[in-house]
Amino acid sequence: MFLNYIKNYFLIKFIKNNLHNVKTSSSIASIQTVGLLIDESYFFEKEALVNELIANGIQESNIKIIVYRDKLKKNEVYSQPTFGSRHINWNAQITNPAVNNFINEKFDLLISYYDVEKAFLLKISHDSKAQFKVGFSSIDKRLNHLMINTNAENYKVFVHELFRYLKILNKI
């Protein structure tokens, strides 16, 4: 427990020091592929969130989801690729191949659907190769291109505001 706290502290320190390296997006292309990074420790309605995205014109086959959990059970089978804090080593390198594939995929839009800063989630959002990143305003401002001021329980408000701003920016 104590070692996890120290590991988390050093990971947050590493990420905060590297946040000045965030690249701005200059692409004008429309949104086709969406990466969805969800913290399932607090938010359990991922199917409803995906259905809202589909209702706003994103094809289900173009949405890739990865889920974070604080505690993973060994014998439980998850419907989506799921990871936890044990999938990162002390050098801030990710050891889960599904997470590495998610990070290296070039999404048109990455939705960081978590409103509590956790070191592992911040690292994935920071390292992602996505062209345009969206998240909550309670997370570090340097991490995302667009921040929406709501909480994670209001997924309908989040999706409505997201698509409103994407239309203004001519991304859809």
PDB file of C-alpha atoms in Angstrom:
ATOM      1  CA  MET A   1       0.000   0.000   0.000  1.00  0.00           C
ATOM      2  CA  PHE A   2       2.713   2.437   1.008  1.00  0.00           C
ATOM      3  CA  LEU A   3       4.826   1.507  -2.018  1.00  0.00           C
ATOM      4  CA  ASN A   4       1.856   2.212  -4.316  1.00  0.00           C
ATOM      5  CA  TYR A   5       1.540   5.659  -2.755  1.00  0.00           C
ATOM      6  CA  ILE A   6       5.229   6.399  -3.396  1.00  0.00           C
ATOM      7  CA  LYS A   7       4.991   5.038  -6.951  1.00  0.00           C
ATOM      8  CA  ASN A   8       1.925   7.209  -7.611  1.00  0.00           C
ATOM      9  CA  TYR A   9       3.690  10.290  -6.190  1.00  0.00           C
ATOM     10  CA  PHE A  10       6.727   9.873  -8.442  1.00  0.00           C
ATOM     11  CA  LEU A  11       4.554   9.164 -11.474  1.00  0.00           C
ATOM     12  CA  ILE A  12       2.539  12.351 -10.920  1.00  0.00           C
ATOM     13  CA  LYS A  13       5.756  14.323 -10.470  1.00  0.00           C
ATOM     14  CA  PHE A  14       7.140  12.849 -13.719  1.00  0.00           C
ATOM     15  CA  ILE A  15       3.969  13.687 -15.659  1.00  0.00           C
ATOM     16  CA  LYS A  16       3.683  17.225 -14.288  1.00  0.00           C
ATOM     17  CA  ASN A  17       7.276  17.901 -15.333  1.00  0.00           C
ATOM     18  CA  ASN A  18       6.569  16.636 -18.865  1.00  0.00           C
ATOM     19  CA  LEU A  19       3.269  18.423 -19.450  1.00  0.00           C
ATOM     20  CA  HIS A  20       5.015  21.350 -21.088  1.00  0.00           C
ATOM     21  CA  ASN A  21       5.663  19.016 -24.044  1.00  0.00           C
ATOM     22  CA  VAL A  22       1.988  18.887 -25.084  1.00  0.00           C
ATOM     23  CA  LYS A  23       1.607  19.494 -28.812  1.00  0.00           C
ATOM     24  CA  THR A  24      -1.194  21.670 -30.137  1.00  0.00           C
ATOM     25  CA  SER A  25      -3.477  20.305 -32.802  1.00  0.00           C
ATOM     26  CA  SER A  26      -3.561  22.065 -36.141  1.00  0.00           C
ATOM     27  CA  SER A  27      -5.544  19.504 -38.097  1.00  0.00           C
ATOM     28  CA  ILE A  28      -8.821  20.554 -39.630  1.00  0.00           C
ATOM     29  CA  ALA A  29     -10.008  17.019 -40.411  1.00  0.00           C
ATOM     30  CA  SER A  30     -13.364  15.834 -39.220  1.00  0.00           C
ATOM     31  CA  ILE A  31     -13.788  13.388 -36.349  1.00  0.00           C
ATOM     32  CA  GLN A  32     -14.083   9.763 -37.493  1.00  0.00           C
ATOM     33  CA  THR A  33     -12.286   7.636 -34.876  1.00  0.00           C
ATOM     34  CA  VAL A  34     -12.751   8.106 -31.139  1.00  0.00           C
ATOM     35  CA  GLY A  35     -10.707   6.752 -28.259  1.00  0.00           C
ATOM     36  CA  LEU A  36     -12.525   6.620 -24.945  1.00  0.00           C
ATOM     37  CA  LEU A  37     -10.473   6.406 -21.730  1.00  0.00           C
ATOM     38  CA  ILE A  38     -12.821   5.740 -18.797  1.00  0.00           C
ATOM     39  CA  ASP A  39     -12.165   5.583 -15.054  1.00  0.00           C
ATOM     40  CA  GLU A  40     -14.578   2.877 -13.944  1.00  0.00           C
ATOM     41  CA  SER A  41     -13.721   3.416 -10.286  1.00  0.00           C
ATOM     42  CA  TYR A  42     -16.409   6.115 -10.163  1.00  0.00           C
ATOM     43  CA  PHE A  43     -18.291   5.951 -13.477  1.00  0.00           C
ATOM     44  CA  PHE A  44     -20.145   2.737 -14.341  1.00  0.00           C
ATOM     45  CA  GLU A  45     -22.384   3.795 -17.250  1.00  0.00           C
ATOM     46  CA  LYS A  46     -19.947   3.342 -20.120  1.00  0.00           C
ATOM     47  CA  GLU A  47     -22.567   1.696 -22.360  1.00  0.00           C
ATOM     48  CA  ALA A  48     -24.876   4.703 -21.965  1.00  0.00           C
ATOM     49  CA  LEU A  49     -21.972   7.043 -22.771  1.00  0.00           C
ATOM     50  CA  VAL A  50     -21.147   5.060 -25.919  1.00  0.00           C
ATOM     51  CA  ASN A  51     -24.819   5.120 -26.944  1.00  0.00           C
ATOM     52  CA  GLU A  52     -24.824   8.928 -26.594  1.00  0.00           C
ATOM     53  CA  LEU A  53     -21.772   9.140 -28.867  1.00  0.00           C
ATOM     54  CA  ILE A  54     -23.464   6.866 -31.406  1.00  0.00           C
ATOM     55  CA  ALA A  55     -26.643   8.970 -31.256  1.00  0.00           C
ATOM     56  CA  ASN A  56     -24.547  12.013 -32.203  1.00  0.00           C
ATOM     57  CA  GLY A  57     -23.181  10.454 -35.377  1.00  0.00           C
ATOM     58  CA  ILE A  58     -20.090   8.463 -34.375  1.00  0.00           C
ATOM     59  CA  GLN A  59     -20.115   4.907 -35.717  1.00  0.00           C
ATOM     60  CA  GLU A  60     -19.864   2.191 -33.089  1.00  0.00           C
ATOM     61  CA  SER A  61     -17.074   0.460 -35.005  1.00  0.00           C
ATOM     62  CA  ASN A  62     -14.974   3.655 -34.805  1.00  0.00           C
ATOM     63  CA  ILE A  63     -15.099   3.856 -31.001  1.00  0.00           C
ATOM     64  CA  LYS A  64     -12.341   2.129 -29.060  1.00  0.00           C
ATOM     65  CA  ILE A  65     -12.718   1.924 -25.279  1.00  0.00           C
ATOM     66  CA  ILE A  66     -10.188   1.233 -22.561  1.00  0.00           C
ATOM     67  CA  VAL A  67     -11.166   1.109 -18.898  1.00  0.00           C
ATOM     68  CA  TYR A  68      -9.203   1.847 -15.712  1.00  0.00           C
ATOM     69  CA  ARG A  69     -10.049   0.236 -12.371  1.00  0.00           C
ATOM     70  CA  ASP A  70      -8.405   0.801  -9.021  1.00  0.00           C
ATOM     71  CA  LYS A  71      -8.760  -2.852  -8.068  1.00  0.00           C
ATOM     72  CA  LEU A  72      -8.634  -5.661 -10.589  1.00  0.00           C
ATOM     73  CA  LYS A  73      -9.893  -9.129  -9.692  1.00  0.00           C
ATOM     74  CA  LYS A  74      -7.841 -12.003 -11.049  1.00  0.00           C
ATOM     75  CA  ASN A  75     -10.664 -14.317 -12.107  1.00  0.00           C
ATOM     76  CA  GLU A  76     -13.099 -11.683 -13.388  1.00  0.00           C
ATOM     77  CA  VAL A  77     -13.618 -11.371 -17.131  1.00  0.00           C
ATOM     78  CA  TYR A  78     -14.111  -7.815 -18.407  1.00  0.00           C
ATOM     79  CA  SER A  79     -16.037  -6.849 -21.523  1.00  0.00           C
ATOM     80  CA  GLN A  80     -13.576  -4.062 -22.425  1.00  0.00           C
ATOM     81  CA  PRO A  81      -9.780  -3.959 -22.166  1.00  0.00           C
ATOM     82  CA  THR A  82      -9.215  -3.136 -18.502  1.00  0.00           C
ATOM     83  CA  PHE A  83      -6.048  -2.113 -16.681  1.00  0.00           C
ATOM     84  CA  GLY A  84      -4.934  -0.997 -13.243  1.00  0.00           C
ATOM     85  CA  SER A  85      -2.056   0.652 -11.473  1.00  0.00           C
ATOM     86  CA  ARG A  86      -0.104  -2.607 -11.419  1.00  0.00           C
ATOM     87  CA  HIS A  87       0.415  -2.266 -15.186  1.00  0.00           C
ATOM     88  CA  ILE A  88       2.993   0.472 -14.787  1.00  0.00           C
ATOM     89  CA  ASN A  89       6.497   0.024 -13.462  1.00  0.00           C
ATOM     90  CA  TRP A  90       8.683   2.316 -11.383  1.00  0.00           C
ATOM     91  CA  ASN A  91      10.224   3.868 -14.517  1.00  0.00           C
ATOM     92  CA  ALA A  92       6.780   5.128 -15.620  1.00  0.00           C
ATOM     93  CA  GLN A  93       6.646   2.570 -18.426  1.00  0.00           C
ATOM     94  CA  ILE A  94       3.399   0.785 -19.198  1.00  0.00           C
ATOM     95  CA  THR A  95       3.604  -3.007 -19.200  1.00  0.00           C
ATOM     96  CA  ASN A  96       0.119  -3.821 -20.569  1.00  0.00           C
ATOM     97  CA  PRO A  97       0.165  -4.351 -24.363  1.00  0.00           C
ATOM     98  CA  ALA A  98      -3.510  -3.350 -24.751  1.00  0.00           C
ATOM     99  CA  VAL A  99      -2.775   0.015 -23.140  1.00  0.00           C
ATOM    100  CA  ASN A 100       0.306   0.520 -25.311  1.00  0.00           C
ATOM    101  CA  ASN A 101      -1.744  -0.228 -28.444  1.00  0.00           C
ATOM    102  CA  PHE A 102      -4.380   2.281 -27.314  1.00  0.00           C
ATOM    103  CA  ILE A 103      -1.739   4.964 -26.741  1.00  0.00           C
ATOM    104  CA  ASN A 104      -0.097   4.408 -30.123  1.00  0.00           C
ATOM    105  CA  GLU A 105      -3.324   4.454 -32.133  1.00  0.00           C
ATOM    106  CA  LYS A 106      -3.924   7.734 -33.995  1.00  0.00           C
ATOM    107  CA  PHE A 107      -7.447   8.701 -32.969  1.00  0.00           C
ATOM    108  CA  ASP A 108      -9.125  11.794 -34.352  1.00  0.00           C
ATOM    109  CA  LEU A 109     -10.567  12.407 -30.872  1.00  0.00           C
ATOM    110  CA  LEU A 110      -9.536  11.168 -27.436  1.00  0.00           C
ATOM    111  CA  ILE A 111     -12.131  11.536 -24.699  1.00  0.00           C
ATOM    112  CA  SER A 112     -10.481  11.352 -21.273  1.00  0.00           C
ATOM    113  CA  TYR A 113     -13.571  10.533 -19.246  1.00  0.00           C
ATOM    114  CA  TYR A 114     -12.330  10.973 -15.695  1.00  0.00           C
ATOM    115  CA  ASP A 115     -12.659  13.964 -13.387  1.00  0.00           C
ATOM    116  CA  VAL A 116     -10.255  12.858 -10.645  1.00  0.00           C
ATOM    117  CA  GLU A 117      -6.549  13.108 -11.394  1.00  0.00           C
ATOM    118  CA  LYS A 118      -4.897   9.718 -11.236  1.00  0.00           C
ATOM    119  CA  ALA A 119      -1.311   9.367 -12.334  1.00  0.00           C
ATOM    120  CA  PHE A 120      -1.853   6.425 -14.665  1.00  0.00           C
ATOM    121  CA  LEU A 121      -4.775   8.077 -16.457  1.00  0.00           C
ATOM    122  CA  LEU A 122      -2.813  11.323 -16.843  1.00  0.00           C
ATOM    123  CA  LYS A 123       0.091   9.401 -18.369  1.00  0.00           C
ATOM    124  CA  ILE A 124      -2.132   7.671 -20.927  1.00  0.00           C
ATOM    125  CA  SER A 125      -3.825  10.949 -21.904  1.00  0.00           C
ATOM    126  CA  HIS A 126      -0.465  12.693 -22.185  1.00  0.00           C
ATOM    127  CA  ASP A 127       1.208   9.957 -24.237  1.00  0.00           C
ATOM    128  CA  SER A 128      -1.732   9.336 -26.573  1.00  0.00           C
ATOM    129  CA  LYS A 129      -1.167  10.000 -30.283  1.00  0.00           C
ATOM    130  CA  ALA A 130      -4.707  11.402 -30.675  1.00  0.00           C
ATOM    131  CA  GLN A 131      -5.115  14.528 -32.824  1.00  0.00           C
ATOM    132  CA  PHE A 132      -7.629  16.256 -30.524  1.00  0.00           C
ATOM    133  CA  LYS A 133      -8.039  15.595 -26.789  1.00  0.00           C
ATOM    134  CA  VAL A 134     -11.106  16.377 -24.690  1.00  0.00           C
ATOM    135  CA  GLY A 135     -11.545  16.048 -20.950  1.00  0.00           C
ATOM    136  CA  PHE A 136     -12.947  17.592 -17.805  1.00  0.00           C
ATOM    137  CA  SER A 137     -11.962  21.024 -16.552  1.00  0.00           C
ATOM    138  CA  SER A 138     -11.015  19.572 -13.156  1.00  0.00           C
ATOM    139  CA  ILE A 139      -7.970  17.908 -14.768  1.00  0.00           C
ATOM    140  CA  ASP A 140      -4.714  19.744 -15.529  1.00  0.00           C
ATOM    141  CA  LYS A 141      -5.402  22.366 -18.210  1.00  0.00           C
ATOM    142  CA  ARG A 142      -2.259  21.564 -20.187  1.00  0.00           C
ATOM    143  CA  LEU A 143      -3.355  17.999 -20.890  1.00  0.00           C
ATOM    144  CA  ASN A 144      -6.383  18.497 -23.166  1.00  0.00           C
ATOM    145  CA  HIS A 145      -7.233  20.767 -26.085  1.00  0.00           C
ATOM    146  CA  LEU A 146     -10.849  21.195 -24.940  1.00  0.00           C
ATOM    147  CA  MET A 147     -12.082  21.084 -21.348  1.00  0.00           C
ATOM    148  CA  ILE A 148     -15.740  20.728 -20.395  1.00  0.00           C
ATOM    149  CA  ASN A 149     -16.911  21.995 -17.026  1.00  0.00           C
ATOM    150  CA  THR A 150     -19.185  19.283 -15.631  1.00  0.00           C
ATOM    151  CA  ASN A 151     -18.791  16.130 -13.556  1.00  0.00           C
ATOM    152  CA  ALA A 152     -18.544  12.534 -14.738  1.00  0.00           C
ATOM    153  CA  GLU A 153     -22.053  11.563 -13.611  1.00  0.00           C
ATOM    154  CA  ASN A 154     -23.598  14.001 -16.144  1.00  0.00           C
ATOM    155  CA  TYR A 155     -22.537  12.126 -19.267  1.00  0.00           C
ATOM    156  CA  LYS A 156     -25.459  13.506 -21.305  1.00  0.00           C
ATOM    157  CA  VAL A 157     -24.404  17.083 -20.546  1.00  0.00           C
ATOM    158  CA  PHE A 158     -20.788  16.214 -21.360  1.00  0.00           C
ATOM    159  CA  VAL A 159     -21.665  14.694 -24.752  1.00  0.00           C
ATOM    160  CA  HIS A 160     -24.060  17.544 -25.604  1.00  0.00           C
ATOM    161  CA  GLU A 161     -21.403  20.178 -24.841  1.00  0.00           C
ATOM    162  CA  LEU A 162     -18.727  18.153 -26.645  1.00  0.00           C
ATOM    163  CA  PHE A 163     -20.672  17.978 -29.888  1.00  0.00           C
ATOM    164  CA  ARG A 164     -21.741  21.596 -29.585  1.00  0.00           C
ATOM    165  CA  TYR A 165     -18.107  22.687 -29.469  1.00  0.00           C
ATOM    166  CA  LEU A 166     -17.044  20.223 -32.162  1.00  0.00           C
ATOM    167  CA  LYS A 167     -19.630  21.772 -34.489  1.00  0.00           C
ATOM    168  CA  ILE A 168     -18.321  25.254 -33.697  1.00  0.00           C
ATOM    169  CA  LEU A 169     -14.765  24.094 -34.433  1.00  0.00           C
ATOM    170  CA  ASN A 170     -15.918  22.396 -37.675  1.00  0.00           C
ATOM    171  CA  LYS A 171     -14.659  19.029 -36.499  1.00  0.00           C
ATOM    172  CA  ILE A 172     -17.896  17.177 -37.368  1.00  0.00           C
TER     173      ILE A 172
END
